[in-house]
Short mmCIF file of N, CA and C in Angstrom, two decimals:
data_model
loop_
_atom_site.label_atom_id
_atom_site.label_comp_id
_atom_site.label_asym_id
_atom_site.label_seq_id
_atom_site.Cartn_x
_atom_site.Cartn_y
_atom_site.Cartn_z
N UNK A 120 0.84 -1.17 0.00
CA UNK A 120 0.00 0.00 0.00
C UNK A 120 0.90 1.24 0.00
N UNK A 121 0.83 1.99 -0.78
CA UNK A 121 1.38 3.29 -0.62
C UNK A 121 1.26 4.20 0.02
N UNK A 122 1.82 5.15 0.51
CA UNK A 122 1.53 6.22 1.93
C UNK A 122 1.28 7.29 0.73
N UNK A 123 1.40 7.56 -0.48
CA UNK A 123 0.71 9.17 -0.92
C UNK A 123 0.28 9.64 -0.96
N UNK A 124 -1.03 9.06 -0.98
CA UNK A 124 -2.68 9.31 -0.68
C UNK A 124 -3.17 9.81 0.40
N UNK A 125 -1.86 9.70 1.61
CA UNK A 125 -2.15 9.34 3.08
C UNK A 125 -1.74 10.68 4.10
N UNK A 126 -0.36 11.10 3.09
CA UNK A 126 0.30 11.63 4.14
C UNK A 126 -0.64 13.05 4.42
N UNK A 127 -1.10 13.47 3.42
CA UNK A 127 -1.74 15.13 3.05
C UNK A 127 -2.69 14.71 4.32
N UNK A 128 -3.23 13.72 4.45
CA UNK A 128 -4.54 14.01 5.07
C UNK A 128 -4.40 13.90 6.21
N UNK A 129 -3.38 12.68 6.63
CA UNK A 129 -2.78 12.89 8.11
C UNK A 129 -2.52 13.72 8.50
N UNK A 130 -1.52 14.88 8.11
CA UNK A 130 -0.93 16.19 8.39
C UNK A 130 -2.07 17.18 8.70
N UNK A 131 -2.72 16.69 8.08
CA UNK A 131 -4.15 18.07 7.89
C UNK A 131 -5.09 17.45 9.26
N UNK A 132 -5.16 16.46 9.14
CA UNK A 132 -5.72 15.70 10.67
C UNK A 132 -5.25 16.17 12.23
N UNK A 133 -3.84 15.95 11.95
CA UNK A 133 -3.43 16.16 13.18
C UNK A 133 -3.50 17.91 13.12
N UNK A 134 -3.49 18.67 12.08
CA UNK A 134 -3.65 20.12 12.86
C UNK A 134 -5.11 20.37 12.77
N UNK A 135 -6.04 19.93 12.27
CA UNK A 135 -7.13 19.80 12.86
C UNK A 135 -7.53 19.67 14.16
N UNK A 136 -7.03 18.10 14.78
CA UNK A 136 -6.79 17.74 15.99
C UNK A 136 -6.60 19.39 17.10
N UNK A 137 -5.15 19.62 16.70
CA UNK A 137 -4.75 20.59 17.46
C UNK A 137 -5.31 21.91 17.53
N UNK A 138 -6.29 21.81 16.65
CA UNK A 138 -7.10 23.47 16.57
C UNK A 138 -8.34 23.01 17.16
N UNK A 139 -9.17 21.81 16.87
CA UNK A 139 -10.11 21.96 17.37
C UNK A 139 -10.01 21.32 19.64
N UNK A 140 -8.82 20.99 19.58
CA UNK A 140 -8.60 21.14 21.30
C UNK A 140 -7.58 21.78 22.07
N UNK A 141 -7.37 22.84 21.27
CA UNK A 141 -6.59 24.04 21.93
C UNK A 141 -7.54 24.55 23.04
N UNK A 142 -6.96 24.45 24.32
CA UNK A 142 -7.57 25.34 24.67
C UNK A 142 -8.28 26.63 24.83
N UNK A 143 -9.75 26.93 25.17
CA UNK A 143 -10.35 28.04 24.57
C UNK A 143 -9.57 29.46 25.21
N UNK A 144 -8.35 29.12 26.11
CA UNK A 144 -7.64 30.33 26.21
C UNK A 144 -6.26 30.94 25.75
N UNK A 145 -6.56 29.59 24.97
CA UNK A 145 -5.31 29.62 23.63
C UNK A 145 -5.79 30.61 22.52
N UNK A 146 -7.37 30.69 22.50
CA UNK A 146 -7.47 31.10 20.68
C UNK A 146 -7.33 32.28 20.76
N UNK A 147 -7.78 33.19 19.72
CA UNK A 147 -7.33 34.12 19.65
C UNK A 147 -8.91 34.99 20.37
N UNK A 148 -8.60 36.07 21.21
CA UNK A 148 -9.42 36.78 21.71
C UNK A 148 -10.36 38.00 21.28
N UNK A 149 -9.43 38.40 20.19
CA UNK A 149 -10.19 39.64 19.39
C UNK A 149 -10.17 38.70 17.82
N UNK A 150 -11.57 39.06 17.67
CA UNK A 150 -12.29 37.86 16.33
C UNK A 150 -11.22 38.54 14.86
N UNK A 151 -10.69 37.14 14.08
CA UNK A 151 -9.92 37.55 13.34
C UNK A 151 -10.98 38.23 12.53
N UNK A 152 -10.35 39.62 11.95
CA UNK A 152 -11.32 40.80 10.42
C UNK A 152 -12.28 40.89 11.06
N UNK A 153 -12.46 40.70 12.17
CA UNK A 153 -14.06 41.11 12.81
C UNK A 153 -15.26 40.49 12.13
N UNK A 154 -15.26 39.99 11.65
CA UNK A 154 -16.23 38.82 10.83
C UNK A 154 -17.71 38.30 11.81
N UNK A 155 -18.18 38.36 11.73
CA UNK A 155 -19.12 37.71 12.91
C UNK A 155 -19.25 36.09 12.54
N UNK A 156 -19.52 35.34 13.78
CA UNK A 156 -19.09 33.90 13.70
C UNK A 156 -17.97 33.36 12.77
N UNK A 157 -16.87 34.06 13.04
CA UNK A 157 -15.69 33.42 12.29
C UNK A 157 -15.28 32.11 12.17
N UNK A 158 -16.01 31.49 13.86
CA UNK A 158 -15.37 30.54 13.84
C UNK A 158 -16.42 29.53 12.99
N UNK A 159 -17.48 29.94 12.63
CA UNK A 159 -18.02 28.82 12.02
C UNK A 159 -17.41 28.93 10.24
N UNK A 160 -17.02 29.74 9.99
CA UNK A 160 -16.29 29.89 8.48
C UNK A 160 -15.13 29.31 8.94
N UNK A 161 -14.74 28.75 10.03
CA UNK A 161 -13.40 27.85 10.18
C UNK A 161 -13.68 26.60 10.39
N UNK A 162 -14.86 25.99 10.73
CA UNK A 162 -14.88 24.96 10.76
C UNK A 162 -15.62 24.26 9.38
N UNK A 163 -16.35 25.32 8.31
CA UNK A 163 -16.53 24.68 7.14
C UNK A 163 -15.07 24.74 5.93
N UNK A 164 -13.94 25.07 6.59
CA UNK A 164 -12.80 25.36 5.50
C UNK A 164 -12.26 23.73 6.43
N UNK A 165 -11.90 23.74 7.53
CA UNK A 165 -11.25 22.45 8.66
C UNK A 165 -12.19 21.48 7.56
N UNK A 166 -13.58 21.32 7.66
CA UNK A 166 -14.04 19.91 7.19
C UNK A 166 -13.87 20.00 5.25
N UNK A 167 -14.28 21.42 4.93
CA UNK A 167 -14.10 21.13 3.57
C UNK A 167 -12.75 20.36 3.18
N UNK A 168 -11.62 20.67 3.62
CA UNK A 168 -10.44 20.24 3.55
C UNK A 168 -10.10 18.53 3.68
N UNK A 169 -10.93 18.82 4.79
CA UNK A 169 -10.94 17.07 5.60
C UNK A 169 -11.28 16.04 4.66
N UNK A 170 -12.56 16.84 3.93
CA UNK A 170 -13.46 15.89 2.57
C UNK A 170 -12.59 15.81 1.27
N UNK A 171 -11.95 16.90 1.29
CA UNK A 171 -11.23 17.05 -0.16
C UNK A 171 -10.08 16.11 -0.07
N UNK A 172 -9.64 15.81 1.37
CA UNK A 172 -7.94 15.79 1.40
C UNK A 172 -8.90 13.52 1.50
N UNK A 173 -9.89 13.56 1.56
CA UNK A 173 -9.99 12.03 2.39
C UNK A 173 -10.54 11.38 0.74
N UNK A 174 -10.97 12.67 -0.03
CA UNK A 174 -11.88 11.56 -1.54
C UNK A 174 -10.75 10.68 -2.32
N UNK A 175 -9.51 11.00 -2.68
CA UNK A 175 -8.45 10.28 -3.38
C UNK A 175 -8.29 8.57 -2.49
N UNK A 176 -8.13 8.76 -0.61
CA UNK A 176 -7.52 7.63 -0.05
C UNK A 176 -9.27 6.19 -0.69
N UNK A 177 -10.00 7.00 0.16
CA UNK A 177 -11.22 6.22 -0.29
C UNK A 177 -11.74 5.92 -1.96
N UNK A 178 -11.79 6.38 -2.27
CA UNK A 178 -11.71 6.17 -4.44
C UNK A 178 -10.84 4.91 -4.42
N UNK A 179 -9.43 4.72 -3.55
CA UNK A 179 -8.42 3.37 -4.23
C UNK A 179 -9.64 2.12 -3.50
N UNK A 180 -10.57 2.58 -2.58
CA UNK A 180 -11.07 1.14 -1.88
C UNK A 180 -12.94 0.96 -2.55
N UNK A 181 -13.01 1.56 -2.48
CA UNK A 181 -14.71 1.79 -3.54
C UNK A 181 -14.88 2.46 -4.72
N UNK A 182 -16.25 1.75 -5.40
CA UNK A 182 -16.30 2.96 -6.31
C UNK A 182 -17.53 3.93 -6.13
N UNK A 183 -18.22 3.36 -4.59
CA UNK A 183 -18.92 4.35 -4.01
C UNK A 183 -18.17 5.37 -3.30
N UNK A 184 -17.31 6.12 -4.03
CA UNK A 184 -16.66 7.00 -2.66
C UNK A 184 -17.54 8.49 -2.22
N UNK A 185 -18.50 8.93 -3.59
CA UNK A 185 -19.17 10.13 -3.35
C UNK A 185 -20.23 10.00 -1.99
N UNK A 186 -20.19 8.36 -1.85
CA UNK A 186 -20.98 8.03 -1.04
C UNK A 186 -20.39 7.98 0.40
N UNK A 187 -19.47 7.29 0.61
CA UNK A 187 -18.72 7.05 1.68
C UNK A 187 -17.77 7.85 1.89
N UNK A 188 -16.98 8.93 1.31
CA UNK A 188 -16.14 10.11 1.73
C UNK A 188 -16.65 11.00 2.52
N UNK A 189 -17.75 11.37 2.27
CA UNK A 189 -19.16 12.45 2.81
C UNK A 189 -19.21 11.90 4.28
N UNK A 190 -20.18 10.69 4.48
CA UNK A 190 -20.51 9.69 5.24
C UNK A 190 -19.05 9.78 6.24
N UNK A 191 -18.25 9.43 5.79
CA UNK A 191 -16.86 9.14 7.22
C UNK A 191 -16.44 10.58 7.56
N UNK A 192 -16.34 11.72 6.32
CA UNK A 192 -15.91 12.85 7.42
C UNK A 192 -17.28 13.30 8.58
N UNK A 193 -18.59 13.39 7.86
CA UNK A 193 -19.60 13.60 8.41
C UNK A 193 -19.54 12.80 10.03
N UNK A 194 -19.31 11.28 10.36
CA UNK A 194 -18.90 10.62 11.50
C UNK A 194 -17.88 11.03 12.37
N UNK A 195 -16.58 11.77 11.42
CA UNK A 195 -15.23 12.52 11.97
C UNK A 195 -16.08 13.86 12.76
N UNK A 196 -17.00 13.99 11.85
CA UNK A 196 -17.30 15.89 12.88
C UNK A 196 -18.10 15.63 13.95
N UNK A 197 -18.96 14.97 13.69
CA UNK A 197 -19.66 14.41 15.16
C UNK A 197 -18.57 13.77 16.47
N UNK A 198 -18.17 12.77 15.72
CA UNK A 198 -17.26 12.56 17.01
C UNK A 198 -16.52 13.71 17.85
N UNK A 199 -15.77 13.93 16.68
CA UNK A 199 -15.18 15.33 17.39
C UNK A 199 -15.51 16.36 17.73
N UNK A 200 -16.41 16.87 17.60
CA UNK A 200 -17.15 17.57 18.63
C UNK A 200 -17.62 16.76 19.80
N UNK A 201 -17.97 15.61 20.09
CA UNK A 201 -18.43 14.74 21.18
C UNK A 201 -16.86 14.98 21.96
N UNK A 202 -16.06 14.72 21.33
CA UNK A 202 -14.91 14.54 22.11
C UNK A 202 -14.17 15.79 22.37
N UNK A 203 -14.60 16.53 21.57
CA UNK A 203 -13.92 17.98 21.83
C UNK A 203 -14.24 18.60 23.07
N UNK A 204 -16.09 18.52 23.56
CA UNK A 204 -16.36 19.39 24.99
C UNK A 204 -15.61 17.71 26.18
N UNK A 205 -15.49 16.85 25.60
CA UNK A 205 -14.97 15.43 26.96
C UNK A 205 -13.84 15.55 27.31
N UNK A 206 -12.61 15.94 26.09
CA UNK A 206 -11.66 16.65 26.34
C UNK A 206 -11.12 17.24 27.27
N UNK A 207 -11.67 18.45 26.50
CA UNK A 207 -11.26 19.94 26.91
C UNK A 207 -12.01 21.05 27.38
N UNK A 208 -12.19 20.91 29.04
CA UNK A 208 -12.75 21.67 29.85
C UNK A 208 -13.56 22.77 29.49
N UNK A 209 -12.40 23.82 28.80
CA UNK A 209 -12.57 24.99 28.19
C UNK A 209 -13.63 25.13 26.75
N UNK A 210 -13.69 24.07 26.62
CA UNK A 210 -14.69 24.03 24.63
C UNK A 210 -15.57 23.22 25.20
N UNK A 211 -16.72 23.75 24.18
CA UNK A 211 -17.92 23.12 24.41
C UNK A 211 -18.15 22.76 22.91
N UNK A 212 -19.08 21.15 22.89
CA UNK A 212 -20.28 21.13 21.65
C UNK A 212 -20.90 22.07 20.99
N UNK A 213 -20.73 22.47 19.96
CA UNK A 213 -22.24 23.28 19.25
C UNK A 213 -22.37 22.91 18.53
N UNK A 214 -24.01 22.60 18.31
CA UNK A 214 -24.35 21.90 16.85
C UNK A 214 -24.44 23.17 15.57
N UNK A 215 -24.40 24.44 15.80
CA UNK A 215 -24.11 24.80 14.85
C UNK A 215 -22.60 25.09 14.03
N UNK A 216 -21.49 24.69 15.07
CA UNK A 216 -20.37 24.03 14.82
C UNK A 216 -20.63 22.51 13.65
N UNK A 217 -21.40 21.74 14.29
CA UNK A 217 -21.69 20.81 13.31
C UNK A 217 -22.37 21.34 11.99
N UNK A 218 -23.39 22.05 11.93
CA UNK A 218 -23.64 22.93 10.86
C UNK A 218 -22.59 23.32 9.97
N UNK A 219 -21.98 23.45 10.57
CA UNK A 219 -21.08 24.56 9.46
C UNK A 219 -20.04 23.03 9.19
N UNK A 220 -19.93 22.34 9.36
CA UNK A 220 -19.09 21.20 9.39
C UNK A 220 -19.64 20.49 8.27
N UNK A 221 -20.65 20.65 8.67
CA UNK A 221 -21.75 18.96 7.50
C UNK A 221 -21.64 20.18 6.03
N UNK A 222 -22.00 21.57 6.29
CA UNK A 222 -21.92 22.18 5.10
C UNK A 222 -20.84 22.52 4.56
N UNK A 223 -19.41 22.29 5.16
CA UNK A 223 -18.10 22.29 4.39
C UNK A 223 -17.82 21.26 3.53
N UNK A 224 -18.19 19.42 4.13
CA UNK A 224 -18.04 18.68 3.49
C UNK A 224 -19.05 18.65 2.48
N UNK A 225 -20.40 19.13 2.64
CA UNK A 225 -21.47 19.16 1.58
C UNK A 225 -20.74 19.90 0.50
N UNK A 226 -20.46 21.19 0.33
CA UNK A 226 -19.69 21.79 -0.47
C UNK A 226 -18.60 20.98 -1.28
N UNK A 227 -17.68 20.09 -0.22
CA UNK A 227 -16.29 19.91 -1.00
C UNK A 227 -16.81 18.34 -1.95
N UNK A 228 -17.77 17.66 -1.46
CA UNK A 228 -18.65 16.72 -2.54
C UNK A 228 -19.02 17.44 -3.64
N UNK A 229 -19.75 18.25 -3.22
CA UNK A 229 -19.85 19.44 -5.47
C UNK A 229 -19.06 19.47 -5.69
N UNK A 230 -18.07 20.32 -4.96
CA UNK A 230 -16.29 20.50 -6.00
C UNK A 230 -15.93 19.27 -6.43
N UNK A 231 -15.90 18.61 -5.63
CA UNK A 231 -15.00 17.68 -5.71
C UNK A 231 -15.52 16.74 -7.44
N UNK A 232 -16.51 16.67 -7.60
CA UNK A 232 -17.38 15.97 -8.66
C UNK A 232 -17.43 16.77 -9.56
N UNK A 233 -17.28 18.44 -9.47
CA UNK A 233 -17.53 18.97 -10.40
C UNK A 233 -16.24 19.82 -11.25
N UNK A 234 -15.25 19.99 -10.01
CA UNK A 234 -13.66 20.32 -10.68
C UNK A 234 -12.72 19.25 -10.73
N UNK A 235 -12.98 18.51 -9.75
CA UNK A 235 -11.46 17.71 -9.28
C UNK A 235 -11.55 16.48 -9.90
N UNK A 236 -12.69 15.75 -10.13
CA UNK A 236 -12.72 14.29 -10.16
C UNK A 236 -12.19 14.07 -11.43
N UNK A 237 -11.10 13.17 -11.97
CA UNK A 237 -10.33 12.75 -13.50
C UNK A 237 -10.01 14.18 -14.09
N UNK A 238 -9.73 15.48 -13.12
CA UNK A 238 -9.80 16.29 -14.09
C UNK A 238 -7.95 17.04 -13.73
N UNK A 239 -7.61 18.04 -14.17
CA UNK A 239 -5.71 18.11 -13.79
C UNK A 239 -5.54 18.35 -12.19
N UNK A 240 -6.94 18.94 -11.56
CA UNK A 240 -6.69 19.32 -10.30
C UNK A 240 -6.58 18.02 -9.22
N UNK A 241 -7.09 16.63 -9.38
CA UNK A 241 -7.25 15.47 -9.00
C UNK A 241 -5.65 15.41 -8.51
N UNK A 242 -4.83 15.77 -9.13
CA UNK A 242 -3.12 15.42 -8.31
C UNK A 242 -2.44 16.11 -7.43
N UNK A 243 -3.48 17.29 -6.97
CA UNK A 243 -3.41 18.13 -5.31
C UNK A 243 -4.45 17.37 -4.30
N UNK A 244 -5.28 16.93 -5.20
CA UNK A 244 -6.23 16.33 -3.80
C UNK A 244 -5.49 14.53 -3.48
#
């Protein structure tokens, strides 16, 4: 089995990992650009990524992957949020955290089918 497929998404995992259980007196205190709910435009770029970086490993094992790429990050955001407030004292659950989660990977399923799939961009994802 080859690790190429693997390494992008690991890397992107583990700083995932580390952003979503930093402690909440780690983050940053004044909202980055003043944006309102920034952080939910960070957690649909964290999962869009998650979906984009996971469709190549799953494609070598099915040829349902539009099906099952969606499906396993979608299980990744739930958990982790379950485990994110069990964690870490400081963070709590929000399901509109999950919101913005289910709609990053919803998003990176269109792209993904509609730019990336057999097409030149397929050899970054």
């Amino acid at each position: 089995m080859k690790i190429d497929p693997y390494w992008r998404l690991a890397i992107w995992f583990i700083i995932m990992l580390y952003l979503l259980f930093m402690p909440a007196n780690q983050l940053p205190s004044k909202p980055f650009l003043q944006i309102p709910n920034f952080d939910k435009i960070v957690h649909f770029g964290m999962f869009f990524i998650l979906c984009m970086l996971s469709f190549r490993p799953v494609k070598q094992f099915t040829p349902n992957f539009y099906f099952w790429t969606p499906l396993l990050t979608l299980v990744a955001a739930i958990v982790l949020e379950y485990v994110q407030q069990k964690i870490s004292p400081s963070r709590h659950s929000d399901v509109y955290d999950l919101w913005a989660n289910a709609a990053g990977l919803s998003f990176a399923t269109f792209f993904y089918a509609l730019f990336v799939n057999k097409k030149w961009l397929e050899r970054f994802f």
